[in-house]
Short mmCIF file of C-alpha atoms (C1' of nucleotides) in Angstrom, two decimals:
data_model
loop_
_atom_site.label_atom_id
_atom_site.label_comp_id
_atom_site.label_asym_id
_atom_site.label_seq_id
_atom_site.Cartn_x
_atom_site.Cartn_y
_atom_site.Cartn_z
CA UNK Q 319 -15.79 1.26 9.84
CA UNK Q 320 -17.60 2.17 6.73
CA UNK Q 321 -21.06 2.41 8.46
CA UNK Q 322 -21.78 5.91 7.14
CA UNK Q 323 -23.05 7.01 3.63
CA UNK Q 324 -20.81 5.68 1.06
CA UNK Q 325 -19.35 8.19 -1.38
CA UNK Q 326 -19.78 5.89 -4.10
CA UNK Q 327 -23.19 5.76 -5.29
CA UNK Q 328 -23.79 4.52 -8.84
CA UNK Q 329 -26.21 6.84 -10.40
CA UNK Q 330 -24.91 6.42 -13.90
CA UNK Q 331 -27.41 4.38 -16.06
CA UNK Q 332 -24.71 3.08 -18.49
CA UNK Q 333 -22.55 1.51 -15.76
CA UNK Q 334 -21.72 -1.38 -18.19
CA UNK Q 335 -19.78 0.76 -20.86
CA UNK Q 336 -17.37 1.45 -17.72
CA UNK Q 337 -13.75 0.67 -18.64
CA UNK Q 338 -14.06 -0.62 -22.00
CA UNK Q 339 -10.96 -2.88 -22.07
CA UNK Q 340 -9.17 -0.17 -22.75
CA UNK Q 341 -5.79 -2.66 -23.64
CA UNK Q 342 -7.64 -5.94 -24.57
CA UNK Q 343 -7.73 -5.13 -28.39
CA UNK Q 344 -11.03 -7.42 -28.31
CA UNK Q 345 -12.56 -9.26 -25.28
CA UNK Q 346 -14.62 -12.66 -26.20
CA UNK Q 347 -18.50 -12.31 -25.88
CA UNK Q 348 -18.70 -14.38 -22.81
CA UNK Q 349 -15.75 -12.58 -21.11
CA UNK Q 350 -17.14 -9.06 -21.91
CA UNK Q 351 -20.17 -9.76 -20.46
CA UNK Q 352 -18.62 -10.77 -17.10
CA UNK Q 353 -16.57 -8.31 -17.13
CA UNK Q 354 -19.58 -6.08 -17.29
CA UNK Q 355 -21.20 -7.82 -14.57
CA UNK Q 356 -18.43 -8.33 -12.45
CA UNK Q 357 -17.61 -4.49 -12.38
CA UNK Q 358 -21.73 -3.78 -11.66
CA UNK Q 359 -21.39 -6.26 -8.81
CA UNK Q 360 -18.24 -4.63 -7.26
CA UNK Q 361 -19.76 -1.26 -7.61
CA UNK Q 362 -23.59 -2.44 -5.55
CA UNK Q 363 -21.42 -3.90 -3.13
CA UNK Q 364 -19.91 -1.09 -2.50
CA UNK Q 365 -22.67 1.02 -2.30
CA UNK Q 366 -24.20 -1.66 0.30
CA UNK Q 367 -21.18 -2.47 2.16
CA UNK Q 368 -18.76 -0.28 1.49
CA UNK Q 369 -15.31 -0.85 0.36
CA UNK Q 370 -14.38 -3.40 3.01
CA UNK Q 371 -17.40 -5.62 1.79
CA UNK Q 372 -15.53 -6.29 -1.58
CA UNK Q 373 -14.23 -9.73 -1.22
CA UNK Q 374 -13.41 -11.18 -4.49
CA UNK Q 375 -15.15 -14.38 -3.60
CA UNK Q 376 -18.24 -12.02 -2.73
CA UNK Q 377 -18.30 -10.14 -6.25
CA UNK Q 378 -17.80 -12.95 -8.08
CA UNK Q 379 -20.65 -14.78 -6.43
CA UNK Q 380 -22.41 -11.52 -6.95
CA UNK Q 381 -21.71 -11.66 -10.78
CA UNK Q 382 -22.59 -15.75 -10.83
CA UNK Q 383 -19.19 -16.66 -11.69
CA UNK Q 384 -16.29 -18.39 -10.77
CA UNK Q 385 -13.91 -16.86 -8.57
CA UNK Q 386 -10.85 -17.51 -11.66
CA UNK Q 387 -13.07 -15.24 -13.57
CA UNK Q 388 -12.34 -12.44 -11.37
CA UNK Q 389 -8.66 -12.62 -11.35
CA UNK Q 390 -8.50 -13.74 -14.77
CA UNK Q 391 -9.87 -10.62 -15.96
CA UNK Q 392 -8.38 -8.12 -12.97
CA UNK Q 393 -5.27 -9.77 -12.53
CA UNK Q 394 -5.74 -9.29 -8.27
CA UNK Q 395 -7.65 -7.36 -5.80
CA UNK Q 396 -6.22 -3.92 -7.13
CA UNK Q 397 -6.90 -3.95 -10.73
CA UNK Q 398 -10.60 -4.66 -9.53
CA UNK Q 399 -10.68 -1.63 -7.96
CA UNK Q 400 -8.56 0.38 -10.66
CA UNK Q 401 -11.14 -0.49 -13.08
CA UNK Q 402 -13.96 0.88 -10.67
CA UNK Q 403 -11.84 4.22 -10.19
CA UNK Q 404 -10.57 3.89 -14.36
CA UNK Q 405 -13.88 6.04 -14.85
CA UNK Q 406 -13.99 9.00 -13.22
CA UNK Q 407 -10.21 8.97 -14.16
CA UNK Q 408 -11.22 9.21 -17.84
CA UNK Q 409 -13.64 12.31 -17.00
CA UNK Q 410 -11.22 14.35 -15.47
CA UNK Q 411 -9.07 13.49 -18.34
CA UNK Q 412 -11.32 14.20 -20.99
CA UNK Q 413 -12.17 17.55 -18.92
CA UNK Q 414 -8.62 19.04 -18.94
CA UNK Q 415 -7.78 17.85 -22.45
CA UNK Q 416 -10.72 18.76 -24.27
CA UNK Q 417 -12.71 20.70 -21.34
CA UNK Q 418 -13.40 24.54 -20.96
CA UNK Q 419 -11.24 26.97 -19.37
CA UNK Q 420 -9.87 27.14 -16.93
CA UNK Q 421 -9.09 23.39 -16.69
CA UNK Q 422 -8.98 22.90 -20.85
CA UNK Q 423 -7.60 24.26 -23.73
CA UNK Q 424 -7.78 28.21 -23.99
CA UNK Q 425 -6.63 29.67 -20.44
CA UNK Q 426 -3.08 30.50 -19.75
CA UNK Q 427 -0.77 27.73 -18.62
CA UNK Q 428 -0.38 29.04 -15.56
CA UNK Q 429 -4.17 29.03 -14.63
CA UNK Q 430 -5.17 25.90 -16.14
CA UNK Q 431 -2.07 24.35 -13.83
CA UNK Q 432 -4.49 26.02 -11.23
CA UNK Q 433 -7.33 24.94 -11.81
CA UNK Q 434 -6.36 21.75 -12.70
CA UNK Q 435 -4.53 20.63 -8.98
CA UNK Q 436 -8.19 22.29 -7.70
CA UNK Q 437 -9.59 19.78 -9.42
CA UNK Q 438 -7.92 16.70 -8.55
CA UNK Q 439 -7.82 18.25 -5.24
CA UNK Q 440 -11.61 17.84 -4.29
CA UNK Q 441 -12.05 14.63 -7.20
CA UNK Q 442 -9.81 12.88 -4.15
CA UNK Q 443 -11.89 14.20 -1.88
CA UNK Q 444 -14.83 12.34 -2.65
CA UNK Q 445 -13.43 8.96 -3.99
CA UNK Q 446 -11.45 8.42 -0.74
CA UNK Q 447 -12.49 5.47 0.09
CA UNK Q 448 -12.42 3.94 -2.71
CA UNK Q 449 -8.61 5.11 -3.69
CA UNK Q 450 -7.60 3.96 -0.72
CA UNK Q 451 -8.44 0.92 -0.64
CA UNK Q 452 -6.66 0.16 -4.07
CA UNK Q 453 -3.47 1.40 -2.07
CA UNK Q 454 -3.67 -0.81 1.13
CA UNK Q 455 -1.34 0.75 4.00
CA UNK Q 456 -1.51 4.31 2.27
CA UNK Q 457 -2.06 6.31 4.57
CA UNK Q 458 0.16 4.66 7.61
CA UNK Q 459 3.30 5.68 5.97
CA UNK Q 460 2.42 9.73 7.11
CA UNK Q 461 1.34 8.58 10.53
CA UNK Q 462 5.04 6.76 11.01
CA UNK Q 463 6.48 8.74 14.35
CA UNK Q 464 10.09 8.69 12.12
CA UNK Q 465 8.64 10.29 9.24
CA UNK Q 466 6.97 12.59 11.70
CA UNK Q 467 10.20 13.31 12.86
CA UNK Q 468 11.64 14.37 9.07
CA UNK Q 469 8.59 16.24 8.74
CA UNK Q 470 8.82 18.75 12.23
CA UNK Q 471 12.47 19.12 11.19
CA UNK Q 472 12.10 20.23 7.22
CA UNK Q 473 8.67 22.37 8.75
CA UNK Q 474 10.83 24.08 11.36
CA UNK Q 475 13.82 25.08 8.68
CA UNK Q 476 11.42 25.84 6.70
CA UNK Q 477 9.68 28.26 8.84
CA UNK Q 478 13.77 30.09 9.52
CA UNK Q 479 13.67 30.66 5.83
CA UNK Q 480 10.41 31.51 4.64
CA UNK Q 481 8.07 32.41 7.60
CA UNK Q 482 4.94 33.48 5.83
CA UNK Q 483 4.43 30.51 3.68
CA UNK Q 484 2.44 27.92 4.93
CA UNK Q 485 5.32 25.44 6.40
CA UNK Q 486 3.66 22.31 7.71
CA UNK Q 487 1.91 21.68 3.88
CA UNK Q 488 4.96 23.17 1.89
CA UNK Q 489 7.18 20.37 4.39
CA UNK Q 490 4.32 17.83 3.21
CA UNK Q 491 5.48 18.47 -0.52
CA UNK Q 492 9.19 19.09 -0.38
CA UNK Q 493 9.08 15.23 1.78
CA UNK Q 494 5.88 13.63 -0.82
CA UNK Q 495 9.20 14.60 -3.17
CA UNK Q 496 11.80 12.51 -1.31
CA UNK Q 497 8.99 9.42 -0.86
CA UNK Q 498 11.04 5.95 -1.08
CA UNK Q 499 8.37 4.54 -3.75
CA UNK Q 500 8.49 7.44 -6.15
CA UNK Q 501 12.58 7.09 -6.16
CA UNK Q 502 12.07 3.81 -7.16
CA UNK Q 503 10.10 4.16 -9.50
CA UNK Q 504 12.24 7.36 -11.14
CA UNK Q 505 15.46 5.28 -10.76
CA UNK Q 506 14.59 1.45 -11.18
CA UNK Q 507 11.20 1.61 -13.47
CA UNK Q 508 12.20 4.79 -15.52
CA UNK Q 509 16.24 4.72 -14.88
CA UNK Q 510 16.55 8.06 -13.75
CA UNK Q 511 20.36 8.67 -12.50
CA UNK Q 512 20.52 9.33 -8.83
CA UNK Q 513 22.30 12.85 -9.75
CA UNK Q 514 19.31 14.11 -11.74
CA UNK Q 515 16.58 13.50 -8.68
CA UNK Q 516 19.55 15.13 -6.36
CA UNK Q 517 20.11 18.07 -8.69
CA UNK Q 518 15.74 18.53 -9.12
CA UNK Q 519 16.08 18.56 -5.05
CA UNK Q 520 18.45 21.51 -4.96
CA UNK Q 521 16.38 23.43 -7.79
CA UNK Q 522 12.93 22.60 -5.95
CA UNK Q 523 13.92 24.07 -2.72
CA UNK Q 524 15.81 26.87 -4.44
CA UNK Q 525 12.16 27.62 -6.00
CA UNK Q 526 9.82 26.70 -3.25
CA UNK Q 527 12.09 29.39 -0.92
CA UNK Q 528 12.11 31.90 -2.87
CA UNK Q 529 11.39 34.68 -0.88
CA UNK Q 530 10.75 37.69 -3.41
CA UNK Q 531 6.92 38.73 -4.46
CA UNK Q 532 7.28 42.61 -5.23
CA UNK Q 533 3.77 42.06 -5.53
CA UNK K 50 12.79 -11.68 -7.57
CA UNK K 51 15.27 -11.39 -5.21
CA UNK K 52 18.01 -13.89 -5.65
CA UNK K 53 20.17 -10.78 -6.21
CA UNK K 54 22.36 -9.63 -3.08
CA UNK K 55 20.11 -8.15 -0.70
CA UNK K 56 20.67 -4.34 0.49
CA UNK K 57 19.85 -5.58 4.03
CA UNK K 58 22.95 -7.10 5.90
CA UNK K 59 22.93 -7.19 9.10
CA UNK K 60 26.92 -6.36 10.12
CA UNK K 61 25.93 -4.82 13.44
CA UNK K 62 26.82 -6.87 16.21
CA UNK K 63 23.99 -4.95 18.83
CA UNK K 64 21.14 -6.03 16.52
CA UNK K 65 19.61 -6.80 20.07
CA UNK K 66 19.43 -2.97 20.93
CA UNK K 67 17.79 -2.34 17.67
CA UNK K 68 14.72 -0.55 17.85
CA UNK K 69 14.44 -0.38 21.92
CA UNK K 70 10.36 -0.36 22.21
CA UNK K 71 10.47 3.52 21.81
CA UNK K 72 6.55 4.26 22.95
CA UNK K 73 5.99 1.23 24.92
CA UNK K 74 7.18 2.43 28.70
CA UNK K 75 8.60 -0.93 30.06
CA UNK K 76 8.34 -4.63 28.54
CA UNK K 77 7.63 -7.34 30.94
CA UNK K 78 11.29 -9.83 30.69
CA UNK K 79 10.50 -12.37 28.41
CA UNK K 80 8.40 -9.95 26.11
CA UNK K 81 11.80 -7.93 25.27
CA UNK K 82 13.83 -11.04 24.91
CA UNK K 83 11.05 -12.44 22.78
CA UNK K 84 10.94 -9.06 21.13
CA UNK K 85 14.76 -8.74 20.32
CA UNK K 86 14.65 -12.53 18.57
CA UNK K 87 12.31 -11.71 16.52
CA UNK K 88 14.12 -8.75 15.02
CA UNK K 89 16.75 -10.99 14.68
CA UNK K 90 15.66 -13.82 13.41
CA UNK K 91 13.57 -11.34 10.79
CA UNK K 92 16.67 -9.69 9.72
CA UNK K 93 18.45 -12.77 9.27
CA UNK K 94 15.19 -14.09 6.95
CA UNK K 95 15.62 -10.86 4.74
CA UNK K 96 19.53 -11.46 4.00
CA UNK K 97 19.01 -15.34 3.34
CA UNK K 98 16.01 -15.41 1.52
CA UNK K 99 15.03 -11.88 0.77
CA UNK K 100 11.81 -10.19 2.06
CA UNK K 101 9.55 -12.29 0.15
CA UNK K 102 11.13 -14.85 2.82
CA UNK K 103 9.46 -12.91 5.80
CA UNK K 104 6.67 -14.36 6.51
CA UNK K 105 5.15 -14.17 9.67
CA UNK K 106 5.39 -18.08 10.39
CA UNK K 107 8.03 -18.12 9.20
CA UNK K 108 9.51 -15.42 11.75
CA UNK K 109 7.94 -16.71 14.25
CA UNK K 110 9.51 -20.26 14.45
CA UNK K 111 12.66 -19.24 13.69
CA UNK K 112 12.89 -17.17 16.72
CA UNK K 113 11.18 -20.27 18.40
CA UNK K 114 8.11 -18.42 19.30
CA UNK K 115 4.43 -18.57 18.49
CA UNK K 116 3.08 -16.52 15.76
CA UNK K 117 0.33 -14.88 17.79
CA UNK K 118 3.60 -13.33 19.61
CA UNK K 119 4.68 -11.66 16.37
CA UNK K 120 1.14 -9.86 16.05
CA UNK K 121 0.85 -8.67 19.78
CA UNK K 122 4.18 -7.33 19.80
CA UNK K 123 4.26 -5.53 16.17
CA UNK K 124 0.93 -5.57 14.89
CA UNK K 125 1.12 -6.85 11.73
CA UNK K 126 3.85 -7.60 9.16
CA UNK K 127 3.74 -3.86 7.95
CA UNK K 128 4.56 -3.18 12.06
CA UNK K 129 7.60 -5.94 11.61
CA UNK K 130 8.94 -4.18 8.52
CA UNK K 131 8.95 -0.72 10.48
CA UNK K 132 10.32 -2.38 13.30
CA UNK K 133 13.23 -3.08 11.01
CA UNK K 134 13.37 -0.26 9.65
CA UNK K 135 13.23 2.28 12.55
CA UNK K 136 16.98 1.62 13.15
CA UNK K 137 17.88 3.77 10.41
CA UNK K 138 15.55 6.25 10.62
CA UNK K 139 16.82 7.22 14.16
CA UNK K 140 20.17 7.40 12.76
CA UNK K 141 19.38 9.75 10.29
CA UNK K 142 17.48 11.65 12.75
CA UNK K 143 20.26 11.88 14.97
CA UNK K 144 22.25 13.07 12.31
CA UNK K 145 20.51 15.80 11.25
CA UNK K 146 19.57 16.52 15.04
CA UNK K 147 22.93 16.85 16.71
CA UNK K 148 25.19 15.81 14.44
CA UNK K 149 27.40 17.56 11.94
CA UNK K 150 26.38 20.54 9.77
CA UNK K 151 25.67 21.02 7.33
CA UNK K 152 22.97 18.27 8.26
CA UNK K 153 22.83 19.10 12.02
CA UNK K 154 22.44 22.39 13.54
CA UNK K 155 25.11 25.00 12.63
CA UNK K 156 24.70 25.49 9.24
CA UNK K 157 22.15 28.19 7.69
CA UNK K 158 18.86 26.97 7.49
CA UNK K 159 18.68 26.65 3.66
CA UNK K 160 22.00 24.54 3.08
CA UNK K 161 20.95 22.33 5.94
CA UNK K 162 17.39 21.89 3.76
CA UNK K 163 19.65 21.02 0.56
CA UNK K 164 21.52 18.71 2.16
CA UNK K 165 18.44 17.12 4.39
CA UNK K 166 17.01 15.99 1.14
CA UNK K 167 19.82 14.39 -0.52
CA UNK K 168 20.73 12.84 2.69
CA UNK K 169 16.61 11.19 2.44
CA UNK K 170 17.72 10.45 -1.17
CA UNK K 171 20.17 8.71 -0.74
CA UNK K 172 19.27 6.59 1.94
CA UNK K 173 15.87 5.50 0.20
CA UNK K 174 17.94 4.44 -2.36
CA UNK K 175 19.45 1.77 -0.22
CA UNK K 176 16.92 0.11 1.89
CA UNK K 177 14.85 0.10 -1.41
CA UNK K 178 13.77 -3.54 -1.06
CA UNK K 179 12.71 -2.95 2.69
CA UNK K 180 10.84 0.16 2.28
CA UNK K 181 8.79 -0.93 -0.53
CA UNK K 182 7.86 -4.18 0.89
CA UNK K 183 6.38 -2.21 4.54
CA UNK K 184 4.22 -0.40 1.79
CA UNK K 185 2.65 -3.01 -0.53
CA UNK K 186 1.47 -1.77 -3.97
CA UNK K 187 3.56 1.53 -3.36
CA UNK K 188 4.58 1.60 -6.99
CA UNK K 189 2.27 0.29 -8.68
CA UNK K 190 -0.03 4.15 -8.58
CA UNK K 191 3.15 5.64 -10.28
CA UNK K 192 2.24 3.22 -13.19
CA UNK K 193 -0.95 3.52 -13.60
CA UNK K 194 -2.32 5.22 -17.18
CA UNK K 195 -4.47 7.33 -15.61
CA UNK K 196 -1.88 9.03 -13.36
CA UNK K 197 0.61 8.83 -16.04
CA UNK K 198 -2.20 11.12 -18.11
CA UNK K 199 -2.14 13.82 -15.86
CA UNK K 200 1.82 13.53 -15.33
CA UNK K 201 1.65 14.36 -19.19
CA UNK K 202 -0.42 17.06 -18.58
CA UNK K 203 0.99 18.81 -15.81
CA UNK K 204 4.71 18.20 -17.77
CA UNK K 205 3.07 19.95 -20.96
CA UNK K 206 1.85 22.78 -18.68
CA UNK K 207 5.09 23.56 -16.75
CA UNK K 208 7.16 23.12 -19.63
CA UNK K 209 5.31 26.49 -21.67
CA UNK K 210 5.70 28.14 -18.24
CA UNK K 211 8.97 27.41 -17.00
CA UNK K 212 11.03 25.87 -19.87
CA UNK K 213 14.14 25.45 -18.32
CA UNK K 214 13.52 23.42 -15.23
CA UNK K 215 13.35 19.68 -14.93
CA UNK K 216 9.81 19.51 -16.04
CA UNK K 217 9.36 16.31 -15.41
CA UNK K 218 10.49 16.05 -11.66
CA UNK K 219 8.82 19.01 -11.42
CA UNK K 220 5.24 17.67 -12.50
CA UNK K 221 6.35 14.15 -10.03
CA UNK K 222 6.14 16.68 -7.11
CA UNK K 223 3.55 18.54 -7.64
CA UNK K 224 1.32 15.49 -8.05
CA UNK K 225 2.77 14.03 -5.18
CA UNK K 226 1.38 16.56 -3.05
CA UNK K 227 -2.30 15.82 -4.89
CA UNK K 228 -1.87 11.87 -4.01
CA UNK K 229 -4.93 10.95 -2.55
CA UNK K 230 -3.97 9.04 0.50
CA UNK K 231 -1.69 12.51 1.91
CA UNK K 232 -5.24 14.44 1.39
CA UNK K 233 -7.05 12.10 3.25
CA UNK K 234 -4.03 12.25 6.03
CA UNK K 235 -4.07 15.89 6.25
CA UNK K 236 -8.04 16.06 5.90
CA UNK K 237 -9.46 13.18 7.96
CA UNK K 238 -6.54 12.69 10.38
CA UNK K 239 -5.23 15.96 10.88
CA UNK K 240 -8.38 17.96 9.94
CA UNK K 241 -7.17 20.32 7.80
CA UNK K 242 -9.70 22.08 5.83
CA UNK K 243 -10.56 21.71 1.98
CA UNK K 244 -9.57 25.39 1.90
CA UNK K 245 -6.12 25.23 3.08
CA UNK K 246 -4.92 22.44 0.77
CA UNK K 247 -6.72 24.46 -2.28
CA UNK K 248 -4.54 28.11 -0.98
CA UNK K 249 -1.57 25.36 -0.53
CA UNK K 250 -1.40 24.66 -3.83
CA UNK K 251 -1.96 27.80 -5.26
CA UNK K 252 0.66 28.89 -3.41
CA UNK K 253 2.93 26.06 -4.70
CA UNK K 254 2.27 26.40 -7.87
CA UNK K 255 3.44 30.45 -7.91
CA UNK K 256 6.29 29.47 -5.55
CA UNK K 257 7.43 26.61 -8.16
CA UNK K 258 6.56 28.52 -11.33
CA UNK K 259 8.40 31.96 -10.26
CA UNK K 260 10.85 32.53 -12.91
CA UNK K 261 12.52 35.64 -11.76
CA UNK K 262 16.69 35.13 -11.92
CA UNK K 263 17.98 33.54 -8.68
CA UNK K 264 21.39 35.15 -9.83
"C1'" DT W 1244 -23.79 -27.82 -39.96
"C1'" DT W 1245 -19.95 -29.76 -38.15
"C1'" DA W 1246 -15.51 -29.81 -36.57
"C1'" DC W 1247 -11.65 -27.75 -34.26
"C1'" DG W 1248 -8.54 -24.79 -31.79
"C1'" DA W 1249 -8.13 -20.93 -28.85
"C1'" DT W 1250 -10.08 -18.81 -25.10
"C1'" DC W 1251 -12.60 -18.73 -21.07
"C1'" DC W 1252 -15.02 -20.68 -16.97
"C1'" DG W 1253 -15.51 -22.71 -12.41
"C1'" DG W 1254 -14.48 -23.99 -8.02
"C1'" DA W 1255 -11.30 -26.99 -5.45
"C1'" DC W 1256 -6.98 -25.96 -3.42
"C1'" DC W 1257 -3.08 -23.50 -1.19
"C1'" DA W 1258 -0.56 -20.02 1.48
"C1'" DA W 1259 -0.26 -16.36 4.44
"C1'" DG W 1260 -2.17 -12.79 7.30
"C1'" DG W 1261 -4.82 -12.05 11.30
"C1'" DT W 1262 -7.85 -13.50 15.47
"C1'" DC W 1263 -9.01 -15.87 19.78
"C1'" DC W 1264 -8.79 -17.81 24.04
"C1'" DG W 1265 -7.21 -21.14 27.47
"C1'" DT W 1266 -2.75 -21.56 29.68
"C1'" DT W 1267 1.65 -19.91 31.53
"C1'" DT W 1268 4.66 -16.66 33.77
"C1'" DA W 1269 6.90 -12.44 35.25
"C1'" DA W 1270 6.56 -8.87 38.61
"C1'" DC W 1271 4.80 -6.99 42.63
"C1'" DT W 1272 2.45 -7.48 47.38
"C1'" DT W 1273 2.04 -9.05 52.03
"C1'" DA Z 5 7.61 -17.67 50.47
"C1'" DA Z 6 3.28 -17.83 48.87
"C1'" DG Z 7 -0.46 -15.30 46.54
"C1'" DT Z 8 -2.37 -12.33 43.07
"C1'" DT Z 9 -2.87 -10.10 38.83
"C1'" DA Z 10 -1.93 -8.25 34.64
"C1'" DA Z 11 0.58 -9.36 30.84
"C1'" DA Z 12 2.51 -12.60 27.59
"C1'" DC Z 13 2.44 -17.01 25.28
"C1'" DG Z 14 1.15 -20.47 21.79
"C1'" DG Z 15 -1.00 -22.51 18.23
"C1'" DA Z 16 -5.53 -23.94 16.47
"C1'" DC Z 17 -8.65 -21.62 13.53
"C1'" DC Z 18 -10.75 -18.41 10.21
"C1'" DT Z 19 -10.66 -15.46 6.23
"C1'" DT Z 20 -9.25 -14.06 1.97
"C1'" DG Z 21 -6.14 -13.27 -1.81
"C1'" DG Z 22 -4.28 -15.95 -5.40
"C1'" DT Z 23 -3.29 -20.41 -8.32
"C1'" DC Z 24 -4.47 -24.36 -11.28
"C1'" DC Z 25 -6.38 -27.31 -14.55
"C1'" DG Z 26 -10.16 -30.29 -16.42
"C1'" DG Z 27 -14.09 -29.15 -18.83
"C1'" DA Z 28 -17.34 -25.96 -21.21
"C1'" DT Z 29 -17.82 -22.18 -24.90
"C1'" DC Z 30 -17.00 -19.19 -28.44
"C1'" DG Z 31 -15.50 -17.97 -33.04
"C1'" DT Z 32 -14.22 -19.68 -37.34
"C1'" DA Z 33 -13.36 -22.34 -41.24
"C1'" DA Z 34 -14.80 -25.96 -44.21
#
DNA sequence: TTACGATCCGGACCAAGGTCCGTTTAACTT
DNA sequence: AAGTTAAACGGACCTTGGTCCGGATCGTAA
């Protein structure tokens, strides 16, 4: 894998002002610098070996430092490559909060909600690689012949109720809804009640099949 | 974590029949018996020492087999973990298959929808510990500040156009359908165009945001 | 400038996942 | 019953993520 041009090509000059600790109140000299380095040596070996080729032992010998440094500073594997993505997280932020229209202030709700899923959309697109890697085993859950089976079921009900809609990627939402991580995060990390996520289930279908545009 | 009684008890006495190699034709003898121990012995792992306590060595000798036998037959310990947890999932399949309505066939379409998703719901919120550890990091993305950002944002922006829904679940779903890894499922592995997902979510978007009375 | 405590660095060390390949064995043939 | 082959077995071995702690450095106060 990974032979191909990599999507991640650093062509900004002022890759050390990347992720400035945003938490760390203040970093000491030494340990800002590395982190500087450290996060320019992840990013080249990207670009030369792609995502794969990002061995913590391999950055950090990259960076000339000690392999401690590098979890030290990104606690594992992950929050090295959250900090690499942590940038072109910040743009899109800054784009929709303080942005033109359609995606900032000044256009309708409505549109800007638009224009902003458009957005992320095609952002996605192009970091692939790289966001998937900071989520090993991503992408295995949707090829899972059970799930599979959920998902040919809620597409062919679907398709009974509301036949001109676009089933297959309206079953894709209604089950991304339903995944087992995000109800444990809701219920467990935020301590949402069990009846609330039920009662958004009934009201999300309710919406998503309603079958009335008088155009 | 987990020294807390673990969801995953094994009361069934067929364990054996559990998971009966659904894609692979026929299993050579002592590959199925080999096969069946290993579930077992796994299972027995999770409710004595949790499924931290499943490690592949670990599996391996207590089913008195070597470990490059655990990796042929399942692949890797995300395959083990799915192994596991395929039992249920062809319950629930079943269920909503041929069984009862208004789960199984019977009911009208939309009722059978409601109760589809609670029926998910619900059982996620069992096999919690099992689920998440098949998909490493799962949570952690729901945490991160840069997703919670545009949570914010997409809350703000629902809750001027619909004010009465759950705002919040709302803005988990729609994002879910954005998450990166389900775009590069539906782009790379089932070749959906750029397009479709980008008329998908318009079409979401109007379909969740319709506020004409459902009474 | 010196002294001192907090912080950071480095790389040896460990555990667990995953690979490889020579050996064994089940199933089928004659 | 013996032969043949494809499949399965086992466990040594490699890689890599992650931990640990003695020693080096920074920032500060005197």
């Amino acid at each position: 894998m990974s032979s191909l041009p990599h999507p991640f090509t650093p062509q900004e000059p002022s890759l050390l002002e990347l992720g400035t600790a945003p938490e760390e109140p203040c970093l000491r000299a030494d340990a800002a610098r590395n982190r500087a380095r450290l996060l320019e040596a992840a990013a080249r070996l990207i670009a030369e070996h792609g995502v794969a080729g990002v061995t913590m032992e391999a950055v950090a010998t990259a960076a000339k430092v000690g392999k401690g440094t590098v979890f030290r500073r990104f606690g594992d594997r992950t929050g090295l490559l959250m900090a690499l993505l942590d940038h072109s997280g910040r743009q899109l932020q800054a784009d929709f909060l303080g942005g033109p229209p359609p995606l900032g202030p000044g256009a309708p709700p409505l549109e800007r909600l638009r224009a902003f899923g458009i957005a992320v959309l095609y952002r996605s697109a192009e970091q692939l690689e790289l966001q998937l890697a900071a989520q090993p085993e991503a992408c295995r859950r949707f090829s899972h012949p059970a799930l599979q089976a959920l998902r040919t079921h809620v597409t062919m009900l679907l398709r009974q109720i509301v036949p001109d809609a676009d089933c297959e990627l309206l079953a894709q939402t209604l089950l991304a809804s339903l995944d087992p991580a995000l109800i444990h995060h809701l219920t467990r990390q935020l301590g949402m009640p069990m009846e609330r996520l039920e009662a958004a289930w009934v009201d999300l279908v309710a919406r998503v099949t309603r079958t009335d545009p008088p155009a």
